[in-house]
Amino acid sequence: MISNNVLEVNGLKKDYDGRTVVDNVSFCVKEGEVLGFLGPNGAGKTTTIRMILSLVHADSGDVKICGYDVKKEFINAIKNVGAIVETPKFYEGLSGYKNLKLIANLHPEVKNERIEEVIQIVGLTDRIHDKVKKYSLGMKQRLGIGRALLHSPKLIILDEPTNGLDPKGIREIRELIKKLASSQKVSFMISSHLLSEIEQMCSSVLIIGNGKILKTGLVEELVKEDRNLEDFFIRVTEGAEENV
């Protein structure tokens, strides 16, 4: 990796049925950075994430993860990223541990010691041998982050990770993300439509509306620069919702 950019996105564009849903999106995520990807529903957040992960084909643009081009060097690129896109899915009839073990089997370098380490990191030691169907939504989110962490990626992408969580669950996820970024230098890209969550969880923010990047910078600087950022975002939300 030549620079300290873990993720480099350049000129991503995607059309569906003649309508542009992601329009020339470019940005970078640095090592240990927690980037908030902020925008209303329908703004293009999930489509952008899916293109980064090659889950959908980009009409134009390119993505590099740890210096590897996702199109040309997919295996080397994708082994450096973990992700939860929308709601994490599990084998509900199996325990949390067995779900992690199934994923670990796909990565020969992941040993049992790493599984135990991840279980401690996400705070599921006491419940890891319970069936997942008995887990709360917050526990499933933590298990999902644990699953994404197993192969020690440099970047983790989370799509609306606090959706549907109660205040306690939101706080737990927020603290876990901050801890991983500071202590293990894991970079995060976190999509959300909630400005308050981005402010409390992220070091920098990227605001998207109607598929276009509207504003980007450090969270504290943007808030200081524009004390009416909440109003700005509400206006963006209303405009975007009228067009989706």
PDB file of N, CA and C in Angstrom, residues 52-54 65 68 70 73-82 151 153:
ATOM      1  N   ILE A  52     -18.443  -0.782  -4.261  1.00  0.00           N
ATOM      2  CA  ILE A  52     -17.126  -0.923  -3.633  1.00  0.00           C
ATOM      3  C   ILE A  52     -16.784  -2.385  -3.420  1.00  0.00           C
ATOM      4  N   LEU A  53     -17.785  -3.163  -3.016  1.00  0.00           N
ATOM      5  CA  LEU A  53     -17.583  -4.581  -2.714  1.00  0.00           C
ATOM      6  C   LEU A  53     -17.762  -5.483  -3.932  1.00  0.00           C
ATOM      7  N   SER A  54     -18.015  -4.882  -5.106  1.00  0.00           N
ATOM      8  CA  SER A  54     -18.254  -5.633  -6.348  1.00  0.00           C
ATOM      9  C   SER A  54     -19.487  -6.527  -6.266  1.00  0.00           C
ATOM     10  N   ILE A  65      -8.606  -0.989  -2.707  1.00  0.00           N
ATOM     11  CA  ILE A  65      -8.582  -1.311  -1.282  1.00  0.00           C
ATOM     12  C   ILE A  65      -7.165  -1.732  -0.933  1.00  0.00           C
ATOM     13  N   TYR A  68      -4.952  -2.180  -3.917  1.00  0.00           N
ATOM     14  CA  TYR A  68      -5.318  -3.180  -4.921  1.00  0.00           C
ATOM     15  C   TYR A  68      -6.593  -2.757  -5.649  1.00  0.00           C
ATOM     16  N   VAL A  70      -9.939  -3.264  -7.297  1.00  0.00           N
ATOM     17  CA  VAL A  70     -10.964  -4.282  -7.081  1.00  0.00           C
ATOM     18  C   VAL A  70     -11.299  -5.035  -8.369  1.00  0.00           C
ATOM     19  N   GLU A  73      -7.539  -6.894  -9.319  1.00  0.00           N
ATOM     20  CA  GLU A  73      -6.900  -7.705  -8.274  1.00  0.00           C
ATOM     21  C   GLU A  73      -7.912  -8.006  -7.167  1.00  0.00           C
ATOM     22  N   PHE A  74      -9.040  -8.574  -7.563  1.00  0.00           N
ATOM     23  CA  PHE A  74     -10.184  -8.712  -6.662  1.00  0.00           C
ATOM     24  C   PHE A  74      -9.830  -9.462  -5.375  1.00  0.00           C
ATOM     25  N   ILE A  75      -9.167 -10.606  -5.477  1.00  0.00           N
ATOM     26  CA  ILE A  75      -8.891 -11.421  -4.294  1.00  0.00           C
ATOM     27  C   ILE A  75      -8.005 -10.670  -3.307  1.00  0.00           C
ATOM     28  N   ASN A  76      -6.944 -10.044  -3.799  1.00  0.00           N
ATOM     29  CA  ASN A  76      -6.056  -9.288  -2.907  1.00  0.00           C
ATOM     30  C   ASN A  76      -6.765  -8.095  -2.294  1.00  0.00           C
ATOM     31  N   ALA A  77      -7.658  -7.475  -3.054  1.00  0.00           N
ATOM     32  CA  ALA A  77      -8.383  -6.311  -2.543  1.00  0.00           C
ATOM     33  C   ALA A  77      -9.409  -6.718  -1.493  1.00  0.00           C
ATOM     34  N   ILE A  78     -10.222  -7.714  -1.815  1.00  0.00           N
ATOM     35  CA  ILE A  78     -11.370  -8.034  -0.968  1.00  0.00           C
ATOM     36  C   ILE A  78     -10.958  -8.704   0.346  1.00  0.00           C
ATOM     37  N   LYS A  79      -9.770  -9.309   0.394  1.00  0.00           N
ATOM     38  CA  LYS A  79      -9.334  -9.944   1.642  1.00  0.00           C
ATOM     39  C   LYS A  79      -9.001  -8.913   2.720  1.00  0.00           C
ATOM     40  N   ASN A  80      -8.918  -7.635   2.321  1.00  0.00           N
ATOM     41  CA  ASN A  80      -8.621  -6.573   3.278  1.00  0.00           C
ATOM     42  C   ASN A  80      -9.855  -5.861   3.798  1.00  0.00           C
ATOM     43  N   VAL A  81     -11.040  -6.361   3.439  1.00  0.00           N
ATOM     44  CA  VAL A  81     -12.268  -5.684   3.855  1.00  0.00           C
ATOM     45  C   VAL A  81     -13.262  -6.676   4.454  1.00  0.00           C
ATOM     46  N   GLY A  82     -13.980  -6.217   5.478  1.00  0.00           N
ATOM     47  CA  GLY A  82     -15.115  -6.944   6.025  1.00  0.00           C
ATOM     48  C   GLY A  82     -16.322  -6.030   5.933  1.00  0.00           C
ATOM     49  N   HIS A 151     -11.010 -12.195   9.817  1.00  0.00           N
ATOM     50  CA  HIS A 151      -9.798 -12.318   9.003  1.00  0.00           C
ATOM     51  C   HIS A 151      -8.898 -11.089   9.106  1.00  0.00           C
ATOM     52  N   PRO A 153      -9.336  -7.650   8.798  1.00  0.00           N
ATOM     53  CA  PRO A 153      -9.322  -6.712   7.661  1.00  0.00           C
ATOM     54  C   PRO A 153      -8.826  -5.338   8.081  1.00  0.00           C
TER      55      PRO A 153
END
